[in-house]
Amino acid sequence: MRNLRSLNPKLLQTTTGQARGATAMFWLGVVAILLQFFLGYVVLDAIGINAQKVKLHPATVLVIIGGIWVLVTGTPFHQRCRETPGLVLFVVMIPLLALFSTLSTGISGAAIYPESYWSAGLLALMLEPGSPGQKRFLAKLLIAVCVFNVFVALYQHITSTPWFPSVVDPDKTDIITDADVDFRANAFFNHPLAGSLITTMAVFLVYTMRMRFISASAIFAILLVGLFAYGGRTALGVVLAFTLMAAFCMLIYGIVRRNLKPDFVLAVVAGAIVIPILVVVIVTQTSIADRIVDTLYYDDSAEVRAIQFKIFSRLTLPDWLFGISRDHLEFLKFQIGLGSKHTDIENFWILMLLNLGVIGFTVYMVVFLSFLYYLCRVSRTINGWLLVAASLIIDSGSNSLGVKTSDLFMEAAFVIAMSGYADYARIPRLAMPRVWQRLRPANRTSGLGEVSAAQTRGLQVMASRPT
């Protein structure tokens, strides 16, 4: 350190300043994540702020400021292009897509680009330079908040009193109350489906955190109950299917390589026994799973997914090429029977195609999938790939990324938190530090003032050496 200071003090000062700036931006990103959790649009409505008049969420404003700061003061742009091309392409092209949408279909609805997409890329810029310890702290914070929301959802379900009414689209004045549809707990989330999605992300994060078996099992059970409480059938099915698939592949791989770990075998056996029992108890002995069981085969939501494709038969050639405005979309939805306040086109791919047209949608596909590939790579674990794939499947069954939402924003947070465990090895509880092992007497029954035979021989040798 002295040599570096004497040779180039300005370089040392610059490096220290960049490190402090990166740390500050990381914690600013953590604050933005907490705002997304606890200050959603439903909460803003509850405290008297009209969500329709809030064009950008406070968390989005924070990450726009922080993300631009990181771009200007952090890693040089050309180096960032070489290291993370998918992230740079996403951050650069999303504003251009927003401009294209505004010029072709009008400014109405253009806020989804900074809110639902650009904020996720900027958050990744702020969180990725964090240290592994900071990312592991973020992972623990995300799990704690998700578990807290599950308990809130269970309380809402037991009392049948939602704290905040659900919304289909924050840009609409209509909200969904308990009198409109069957009751579904949503905790602090804008909609129960958002709760299901983020709880799914938490499950894959638990798989990555290398917790002790007891702790991981308890958290997994709580999150599984939360999936039933939120009523997300797709999320529940994806979690169980991906878990079984991953466990089977790892089991076969371990058998072939002959390196099965006892903890993994114990987890597989316990899961095969406990999970079916837990599901049966929830379904038969509680009312938490009533919504999933009652609508397991076909319901109004499934009917909407069949009707929504009729909208393509009403598009003209300019509509196909350049997209349609928000007002025109509402008119076409009314024509095909999706005009009520609690129905919408439940596929964000369709919404983005209608907004951008074929020309813009082609660019959007390249940019969006490049960012998802970046998230998979930055996670540095197979669980990151599973999380991204599961989130994409769940999001494809709702309007999600076609309206203002925090889904992709939270996905970036969970994936980058995973990367903190890439080179992490949990210290066994009974392990003893090496320093204490050297100081510990060889004879456990000896007094504190006694020394071992080895220590005595060592002292004798040192005394016999000539000075």
Tab-separated table of N, CA, C and O in Angstrom, residues 173-273:
chain	number	residue	atom	x	y	z
A	173	THR	N	-57.979	3.731	-13.566
A	173	THR	CA	-58.594	4.189	-12.326
A	173	THR	C	-59.345	3.072	-11.634
A	173	THR	O	-59.561	3.126	-10.427
A	174	ASP	N	-59.765	2.046	-12.371
A	174	ASP	CA	-60.535	0.964	-11.771
A	174	ASP	C	-59.642	0.074	-10.926
A	174	ASP	O	-58.506	-0.231	-11.289
A	175	ILE	N	-60.150	-0.343	-9.788
A	175	ILE	CA	-59.459	-1.284	-8.927
A	175	ILE	C	-60.374	-2.472	-8.692
A	175	ILE	O	-61.583	-2.399	-8.865
A	176	ILE	N	-59.783	-3.586	-8.306
A	176	ILE	CA	-60.542	-4.805	-8.065
A	176	ILE	C	-60.770	-4.958	-6.578
A	176	ILE	O	-59.816	-5.010	-5.796
A	177	THR	N	-62.011	-5.017	-6.161
A	177	THR	CA	-62.340	-5.203	-4.759
A	177	THR	C	-62.824	-6.621	-4.532
A	177	THR	O	-63.021	-7.398	-5.460
A	178	ASP	N	-63.030	-6.955	-3.267
A	178	ASP	CA	-63.459	-8.303	-2.916
A	178	ASP	C	-64.835	-8.618	-3.479
A	178	ASP	O	-65.191	-9.768	-3.681
A	179	ALA	N	-65.635	-7.561	-3.736
A	179	ALA	CA	-66.975	-7.807	-4.250
A	179	ALA	C	-66.976	-8.146	-5.733
A	179	ALA	O	-67.935	-8.708	-6.252
A	180	ASP	N	-65.891	-7.812	-6.433
A	180	ASP	CA	-65.836	-8.049	-7.866
A	180	ASP	C	-65.464	-9.482	-8.206
A	180	ASP	O	-66.006	-10.071	-9.131
A	181	VAL	N	-64.511	-10.050	-7.493
A	181	VAL	CA	-64.014	-11.388	-7.787
A	181	VAL	C	-63.830	-12.140	-6.486
A	181	VAL	O	-63.991	-11.599	-5.403
A	182	ASP	N	-63.489	-13.413	-6.599
A	182	ASP	CA	-63.202	-14.201	-5.411
A	182	ASP	C	-61.995	-13.609	-4.679
A	182	ASP	O	-61.036	-13.144	-5.288
A	183	PHE	N	-62.055	-13.686	-3.343
A	183	PHE	CA	-61.004	-13.077	-2.535
A	183	PHE	C	-59.673	-13.792	-2.743
A	183	PHE	O	-59.596	-15.025	-2.724
A	184	ARG	N	-58.627	-13.019	-2.922
A	184	ARG	CA	-57.262	-13.534	-3.017
A	184	ARG	C	-56.347	-12.568	-2.283
A	184	ARG	O	-56.374	-11.357	-2.522
A	185	ALA	N	-55.551	-13.097	-1.382
A	185	ALA	CA	-54.622	-12.253	-0.635
A	185	ALA	C	-53.533	-11.738	-1.564
A	185	ALA	O	-53.067	-12.447	-2.463
A	186	ASN	N	-53.116	-10.494	-1.340
A	186	ASN	CA	-52.051	-9.911	-2.165
A	186	ASN	C	-50.959	-9.246	-1.345
A	186	ASN	O	-50.003	-8.712	-1.920
A	187	ALA	N	-51.082	-9.251	0.010
A	187	ALA	CA	-50.083	-8.643	0.894
A	187	ALA	C	-49.811	-7.210	0.444
A	187	ALA	O	-50.740	-6.441	0.241
A	188	PHE	N	-48.530	-6.848	0.245
A	188	PHE	CA	-48.187	-5.499	-0.198
A	188	PHE	C	-48.061	-5.394	-1.714
A	188	PHE	O	-47.711	-4.329	-2.220
A	189	PHE	N	-48.320	-6.480	-2.426
A	189	PHE	CA	-48.152	-6.475	-3.877
A	189	PHE	C	-49.372	-5.879	-4.565
A	189	PHE	O	-50.487	-5.899	-4.034
A	190	ASN	N	-49.156	-5.377	-5.797
A	190	ASN	CA	-50.263	-4.797	-6.550
A	190	ASN	C	-51.312	-5.828	-6.901
A	190	ASN	O	-52.499	-5.504	-7.005
A	191	HIS	N	-50.887	-7.076	-7.098
A	191	HIS	CA	-51.801	-8.134	-7.520
A	191	HIS	C	-51.288	-9.457	-6.961
A	191	HIS	O	-50.081	-9.638	-6.779
A	192	PRO	N	-52.195	-10.403	-6.657
A	192	PRO	CA	-51.736	-11.708	-6.160
A	192	PRO	C	-50.755	-12.415	-7.079
A	192	PRO	O	-49.870	-13.146	-6.612
A	193	LEU	N	-50.900	-12.231	-8.405
A	193	LEU	CA	-49.967	-12.883	-9.319
A	193	LEU	C	-48.540	-12.357	-9.138
A	193	LEU	O	-47.575	-13.104	-9.303
A	194	ALA	N	-48.409	-11.074	-8.787
A	194	ALA	CA	-47.073	-10.543	-8.495
A	194	ALA	C	-46.506	-11.196	-7.242
A	194	ALA	O	-45.307	-11.516	-7.184
A	195	GLY	N	-47.356	-11.421	-6.242
A	195	GLY	CA	-46.909	-12.126	-5.052
A	195	GLY	C	-46.464	-13.542	-5.357
A	195	GLY	O	-45.455	-14.024	-4.827
A	196	SER	N	-47.206	-14.232	-6.230
A	196	SER	CA	-46.822	-15.591	-6.612
A	196	SER	C	-45.484	-15.613	-7.328
A	196	SER	O	-44.635	-16.466	-7.066
A	197	LEU	N	-45.281	-14.666	-8.250
A	197	LEU	CA	-44.047	-14.631	-9.022
A	197	LEU	C	-42.841	-14.380	-8.129
A	197	LEU	O	-41.822	-15.090	-8.207
A	198	ILE	N	-42.922	-13.387	-7.265
A	198	ILE	CA	-41.778	-13.040	-6.428
A	198	ILE	C	-41.518	-14.127	-5.386
A	198	ILE	O	-40.364	-14.401	-5.029
A	199	THR	N	-42.558	-14.790	-4.914
A	199	THR	CA	-42.363	-15.922	-4.011
A	199	THR	C	-41.668	-17.067	-4.727
A	199	THR	O	-40.828	-17.776	-4.146
A	200	THR	N	-41.978	-17.273	-5.988
A	200	THR	CA	-41.273	-18.275	-6.791
A	200	THR	C	-39.790	-17.948	-6.890
A	200	THR	O	-38.927	-18.836	-6.762
A	201	MET	N	-39.472	-16.683	-7.130
A	201	MET	CA	-38.064	-16.280	-7.160
A	201	MET	C	-37.383	-16.577	-5.834
A	201	MET	O	-36.217	-17.023	-5.804
A	202	ALA	N	-38.086	-16.341	-4.737
A	202	ALA	CA	-37.506	-16.595	-3.420
A	202	ALA	C	-37.190	-18.071	-3.222
A	202	ALA	O	-36.200	-18.423	-2.571
A	203	VAL	N	-38.016	-18.956	-3.762
A	203	VAL	CA	-37.767	-20.394	-3.637
A	203	VAL	C	-36.437	-20.761	-4.279
A	203	VAL	O	-35.604	-21.471	-3.691
A	204	PHE	N	-36.187	-20.269	-5.493
A	204	PHE	CA	-34.932	-20.592	-6.170
A	204	PHE	C	-33.741	-19.920	-5.486
A	204	PHE	O	-32.624	-20.455	-5.515
A	205	LEU	N	-33.967	-18.780	-4.867
A	205	LEU	CA	-32.891	-18.145	-4.112
A	205	LEU	C	-32.536	-18.973	-2.881
A	205	LEU	O	-31.352	-19.099	-2.528
A	206	VAL	N	-33.528	-19.558	-2.218
A	206	VAL	CA	-33.270	-20.429	-1.077
A	206	VAL	C	-32.420	-21.622	-1.503
A	206	VAL	O	-31.507	-22.044	-0.778
A	207	TYR	N	-32.702	-22.173	-2.680
A	207	TYR	CA	-31.905	-23.298	-3.182
A	207	TYR	C	-30.432	-22.920	-3.352
A	207	TYR	O	-29.556	-23.791	-3.271
A	208	THR	N	-30.164	-21.647	-3.597
A	208	THR	CA	-28.798	-21.199	-3.882
A	208	THR	C	-28.021	-20.824	-2.627
A	208	THR	O	-26.790	-20.845	-2.632
A	209	MET	N	-28.686	-20.509	-1.545
A	209	MET	CA	-28.049	-19.877	-0.401
A	209	MET	C	-27.282	-20.843	0.504
A	209	MET	O	-26.682	-20.413	1.484
A	210	ARG	N	-27.323	-22.138	0.225
A	210	ARG	CA	-26.568	-23.134	0.997
A	210	ARG	C	-26.869	-23.037	2.488
A	210	ARG	O	-25.960	-23.040	3.336
A	211	MET	N	-28.141	-22.906	2.808
A	211	MET	CA	-28.541	-22.871	4.210
A	211	MET	C	-28.428	-24.254	4.839
A	211	MET	O	-28.312	-25.261	4.148
A	212	ARG	N	-28.503	-24.286	6.141
A	212	ARG	CA	-28.617	-25.562	6.835
A	212	ARG	C	-29.980	-26.169	6.530
A	212	ARG	O	-30.948	-25.464	6.281
A	213	PHE	N	-30.030	-27.478	6.589
A	213	PHE	CA	-31.208	-28.199	6.118
A	213	PHE	C	-32.475	-27.754	6.852
A	213	PHE	O	-33.523	-27.544	6.233
A	214	ILE	N	-32.391	-27.592	8.149
A	214	ILE	CA	-33.567	-27.225	8.941
A	214	ILE	C	-34.079	-25.851	8.537
A	214	ILE	O	-35.292	-25.640	8.322
A	215	SER	N	-33.169	-24.881	8.424
A	215	SER	CA	-33.582	-23.522	8.058
A	215	SER	C	-34.182	-23.481	6.656
A	215	SER	O	-35.229	-22.858	6.428
A	216	ALA	N	-33.518	-24.145	5.708
A	216	ALA	CA	-34.021	-24.143	4.329
A	216	ALA	C	-35.381	-24.814	4.239
A	216	ALA	O	-36.270	-24.348	3.510
A	217	SER	N	-35.580	-25.905	4.977
A	217	SER	CA	-36.861	-26.619	4.932
A	217	SER	C	-37.987	-25.750	5.486
A	217	SER	O	-39.081	-25.704	4.922
A	218	ALA	N	-37.718	-25.054	6.590
A	218	ALA	CA	-38.750	-24.206	7.188
A	218	ALA	C	-39.138	-23.059	6.256
A	218	ALA	O	-40.326	-22.769	6.064
A	219	ILE	N	-38.147	-22.415	5.653
A	219	ILE	CA	-38.430	-21.295	4.742
A	219	ILE	C	-39.154	-21.793	3.504
A	219	ILE	O	-40.102	-21.148	3.017
A	220	PHE	N	-38.734	-22.940	2.969
A	220	PHE	CA	-39.411	-23.491	1.790
A	220	PHE	C	-40.875	-23.790	2.104
A	220	PHE	O	-41.760	-23.511	1.274
A	221	ALA	N	-41.163	-24.353	3.280
A	221	ALA	CA	-42.549	-24.654	3.657
A	221	ALA	C	-43.385	-23.377	3.737
A	221	ALA	O	-44.532	-23.335	3.273
A	222	ILE	N	-42.813	-22.322	4.305
A	222	ILE	CA	-43.543	-21.045	4.403
A	222	ILE	C	-43.828	-20.483	3.016
A	222	ILE	O	-44.940	-20.013	2.731
A	223	LEU	N	-42.819	-20.512	2.141
A	223	LEU	CA	-43.019	-19.980	0.790
A	223	LEU	C	-44.022	-20.814	0.003
A	223	LEU	O	-44.810	-20.269	-0.790
A	224	LEU	N	-44.032	-22.137	0.227
A	224	LEU	CA	-45.000	-22.988	-0.461
A	224	LEU	C	-46.418	-22.652	-0.012
A	224	LEU	O	-47.345	-22.576	-0.838
A	225	VAL	N	-46.602	-22.438	1.275
A	225	VAL	CA	-47.918	-22.021	1.780
A	225	VAL	C	-48.303	-20.676	1.163
A	225	VAL	O	-49.468	-20.441	0.819
A	226	GLY	N	-47.312	-19.787	1.000
A	226	GLY	CA	-47.598	-18.497	0.384
A	226	GLY	C	-48.069	-18.623	-1.053
A	226	GLY	O	-48.957	-17.885	-1.492
A	227	LEU	N	-47.506	-19.569	-1.803
A	227	LEU	CA	-47.969	-19.782	-3.176
A	227	LEU	C	-49.429	-20.197	-3.204
A	227	LEU	O	-50.193	-19.780	-4.085
A	228	PHE	N	-49.849	-21.022	-2.255
A	228	PHE	CA	-51.259	-21.380	-2.170
A	228	PHE	C	-52.103	-20.165	-1.793
A	228	PHE	O	-53.209	-19.976	-2.319
A	229	ALA	N	-51.605	-19.336	-0.882
A	229	ALA	CA	-52.382	-18.181	-0.430
A	229	ALA	C	-52.576	-17.163	-1.536
A	229	ALA	O	-53.658	-16.573	-1.668
A	230	TYR	N	-51.546	-16.943	-2.350
A	230	TYR	CA	-51.679	-15.987	-3.453
A	230	TYR	C	-52.549	-16.542	-4.580
A	230	TYR	O	-53.063	-15.772	-5.397
A	231	GLY	N	-52.683	-17.856	-4.665
A	231	GLY	CA	-53.571	-18.446	-5.650
A	231	GLY	C	-53.022	-18.511	-7.053
A	231	GLY	O	-53.798	-18.590	-8.021
A	232	GLY	N	-51.708	-18.481	-7.205
A	232	GLY	CA	-51.124	-18.561	-8.541
A	232	GLY	C	-50.909	-20.003	-8.970
A	232	GLY	O	-49.971	-20.663	-8.514
A	233	ARG	N	-51.774	-20.514	-9.845
A	233	ARG	CA	-51.659	-21.912	-10.262
A	233	ARG	C	-50.415	-22.162	-11.078
A	233	ARG	O	-49.703	-23.159	-10.878
A	234	THR	N	-50.114	-21.248	-11.999
A	234	THR	CA	-48.929	-21.428	-12.839
A	234	THR	C	-47.661	-21.394	-12.002
A	234	THR	O	-46.755	-22.229	-12.188
A	235	ALA	N	-47.574	-20.445	-11.077
A	235	ALA	CA	-46.382	-20.341	-10.235
A	235	ALA	C	-46.192	-21.593	-9.394
A	235	ALA	O	-45.075	-22.119	-9.284
A	236	LEU	N	-47.268	-22.092	-8.806
A	236	LEU	CA	-47.172	-23.302	-7.990
A	236	LEU	C	-46.729	-24.492	-8.830
A	236	LEU	O	-45.840	-25.264	-8.431
A	237	GLY	N	-47.323	-24.652	-9.991
A	237	GLY	CA	-46.958	-25.759	-10.856
A	237	GLY	C	-45.525	-25.677	-11.345
A	237	GLY	O	-44.811	-26.692	-11.395
A	238	VAL	N	-45.071	-24.467	-11.688
A	238	VAL	CA	-43.703	-24.289	-12.173
A	238	VAL	C	-42.697	-24.596	-11.071
A	238	VAL	O	-41.682	-25.264	-11.299
A	239	VAL	N	-42.966	-24.132	-9.849
A	239	VAL	CA	-42.045	-24.390	-8.736
A	239	VAL	C	-41.902	-25.885	-8.478
A	239	VAL	O	-40.789	-26.418	-8.362
A	240	LEU	N	-43.030	-26.583	-8.398
A	240	LEU	CA	-42.971	-28.019	-8.126
A	240	LEU	C	-42.326	-28.780	-9.282
A	240	LEU	O	-41.503	-29.680	-9.062
A	241	ALA	N	-42.677	-28.422	-10.511
A	241	ALA	CA	-42.120	-29.131	-11.673
A	241	ALA	C	-40.615	-28.889	-11.798
A	241	ALA	O	-39.838	-29.832	-12.000
A	242	PHE	N	-40.175	-27.643	-11.672
A	242	PHE	CA	-38.750	-27.336	-11.785
A	242	PHE	C	-37.958	-27.942	-10.631
A	242	PHE	O	-36.817	-28.370	-10.810
A	243	THR	N	-38.562	-27.967	-9.433
A	243	THR	CA	-37.870	-28.560	-8.286
A	243	THR	C	-37.657	-30.052	-8.494
A	243	THR	O	-36.562	-30.583	-8.262
A	244	LEU	N	-38.693	-30.733	-8.938
A	244	LEU	CA	-38.574	-32.172	-9.183
A	244	LEU	C	-37.572	-32.456	-10.302
A	244	LEU	O	-36.747	-33.377	-10.195
A	245	MET	N	-37.632	-31.672	-11.360
A	245	MET	CA	-36.730	-31.879	-12.486
A	245	MET	C	-35.280	-31.652	-12.066
A	245	MET	O	-34.384	-32.459	-12.387
A	246	ALA	N	-35.018	-30.564	-11.344
A	246	ALA	CA	-33.653	-30.269	-10.924
A	246	ALA	C	-33.134	-31.320	-9.942
A	246	ALA	O	-31.977	-31.756	-10.046
A	247	ALA	N	-33.979	-31.743	-9.000
A	247	ALA	CA	-33.556	-32.757	-8.031
A	247	ALA	C	-33.248	-34.082	-8.720
A	247	ALA	O	-32.258	-34.753	-8.393
A	248	PHE	N	-34.070	-34.466	-9.686
A	248	PHE	CA	-33.843	-35.722	-10.405
A	248	PHE	C	-32.534	-35.664	-11.194
A	248	PHE	O	-31.735	-36.616	-11.173
A	249	CYS	N	-32.295	-34.547	-11.889
A	249	CYS	CA	-31.068	-34.417	-12.679
A	249	CYS	C	-29.828	-34.447	-11.792
A	249	CYS	O	-28.829	-35.110	-12.112
A	250	MET	N	-29.886	-33.737	-10.660
A	250	MET	CA	-28.745	-33.726	-9.751
A	250	MET	C	-28.523	-35.091	-9.119
A	250	MET	O	-27.379	-35.506	-8.884
A	251	LEU	N	-29.608	-35.816	-8.857
A	251	LEU	CA	-29.481	-37.157	-8.284
A	251	LEU	C	-28.806	-38.106	-9.275
A	251	LEU	O	-27.886	-38.857	-8.916
A	252	ILE	N	-29.253	-38.077	-10.517
A	252	ILE	CA	-28.646	-38.934	-11.534
A	252	ILE	C	-27.190	-38.551	-11.760
A	252	ILE	O	-26.301	-39.413	-11.866
A	253	TYR	N	-26.921	-37.258	-11.815
A	253	TYR	CA	-25.551	-36.781	-12.024
A	253	TYR	C	-24.645	-37.235	-10.876
A	253	TYR	O	-23.508	-37.672	-11.084
A	254	GLY	N	-25.153	-37.146	-9.636
A	254	GLY	CA	-24.366	-37.567	-8.487
A	254	GLY	C	-24.108	-39.060	-8.473
A	254	GLY	O	-23.032	-39.511	-8.075
A	255	ILE	N	-25.105	-39.837	-8.911
A	255	ILE	CA	-24.914	-41.288	-8.962
A	255	ILE	C	-23.861	-41.657	-10.011
A	255	ILE	O	-22.994	-42.505	-9.774
A	256	VAL	N	-23.928	-41.004	-11.174
A	256	VAL	CA	-22.968	-41.303	-12.232
A	256	VAL	C	-21.555	-40.895	-11.814
A	256	VAL	O	-20.585	-41.642	-12.025
A	257	ARG	N	-21.411	-39.723	-11.211
A	257	ARG	CA	-20.098	-39.238	-10.796
A	257	ARG	C	-19.657	-39.785	-9.447
A	257	ARG	O	-18.511	-39.568	-9.047
A	258	ARG	N	-20.559	-40.460	-8.741
A	258	ARG	CA	-20.277	-41.046	-7.421
A	258	ARG	C	-19.808	-40.000	-6.411
A	258	ARG	O	-18.859	-40.197	-5.658
A	259	ASN	N	-20.486	-38.870	-6.416
A	259	ASN	CA	-20.133	-37.818	-5.464
A	259	ASN	C	-21.385	-37.227	-4.808
A	259	ASN	O	-21.464	-36.019	-4.567
A	260	LEU	N	-22.373	-38.079	-4.553
A	260	LEU	CA	-23.582	-37.621	-3.867
A	260	LEU	C	-23.246	-37.176	-2.452
A	260	LEU	O	-22.531	-37.867	-1.726
A	261	LYS	N	-23.775	-36.031	-2.073
A	261	LYS	CA	-23.553	-35.519	-0.726
A	261	LYS	C	-24.687	-35.965	0.191
A	261	LYS	O	-25.851	-35.983	-0.220
A	262	PRO	N	-24.380	-36.306	1.436
A	262	PRO	CA	-25.434	-36.758	2.367
A	262	PRO	C	-26.538	-35.727	2.557
A	262	PRO	O	-27.712	-36.088	2.671
A	263	ASP	N	-26.158	-34.421	2.589
A	263	ASP	CA	-27.183	-33.385	2.773
A	263	ASP	C	-28.187	-33.381	1.624
A	263	ASP	O	-29.392	-33.212	1.834
A	264	PHE	N	-27.681	-33.580	0.395
A	264	PHE	CA	-28.583	-33.576	-0.753
A	264	PHE	C	-29.507	-34.794	-0.734
A	264	PHE	O	-30.707	-34.676	-1.009
A	265	VAL	N	-28.958	-35.952	-0.402
A	265	VAL	CA	-29.786	-37.160	-0.326
A	265	VAL	C	-30.850	-36.995	0.745
A	265	VAL	O	-32.022	-37.352	0.553
A	266	LEU	N	-30.467	-36.429	1.895
A	266	LEU	CA	-31.432	-36.191	2.970
A	266	LEU	C	-32.521	-35.232	2.520
A	266	LEU	O	-33.711	-35.430	2.824
A	267	ALA	N	-32.132	-34.179	1.785
A	267	ALA	CA	-33.121	-33.209	1.303
A	267	ALA	C	-34.091	-33.856	0.321
A	267	ALA	O	-35.305	-33.594	0.364
A	268	VAL	N	-33.597	-34.709	-0.583
A	268	VAL	CA	-34.470	-35.383	-1.549
A	268	VAL	C	-35.450	-36.309	-0.840
A	268	VAL	O	-36.660	-36.314	-1.130
A	269	VAL	N	-34.952	-37.101	0.103
A	269	VAL	CA	-35.828	-38.034	0.828
A	269	VAL	C	-36.870	-37.276	1.646
A	269	VAL	O	-38.069	-37.607	1.627
A	270	ALA	N	-36.414	-36.245	2.357
A	270	ALA	CA	-37.354	-35.465	3.170
A	270	ALA	C	-38.383	-34.755	2.298
A	270	ALA	O	-39.574	-34.694	2.645
A	271	GLY	N	-37.927	-34.204	1.152
A	271	GLY	CA	-38.872	-33.537	0.265
A	271	GLY	C	-39.903	-34.486	-0.305
A	271	GLY	O	-41.086	-34.146	-0.418
A	272	ALA	N	-39.464	-35.689	-0.669
A	272	ALA	CA	-40.399	-36.672	-1.226
A	272	ALA	C	-41.457	-37.096	-0.208
A	272	ALA	O	-42.560	-37.507	-0.576
A	273	ILE	N	-41.129	-36.992	1.068
A	273	ILE	CA	-42.084	-37.395	2.113
A	273	ILE	C	-42.906	-36.206	2.609
A	273	ILE	O	-44.137	-36.280	2.727
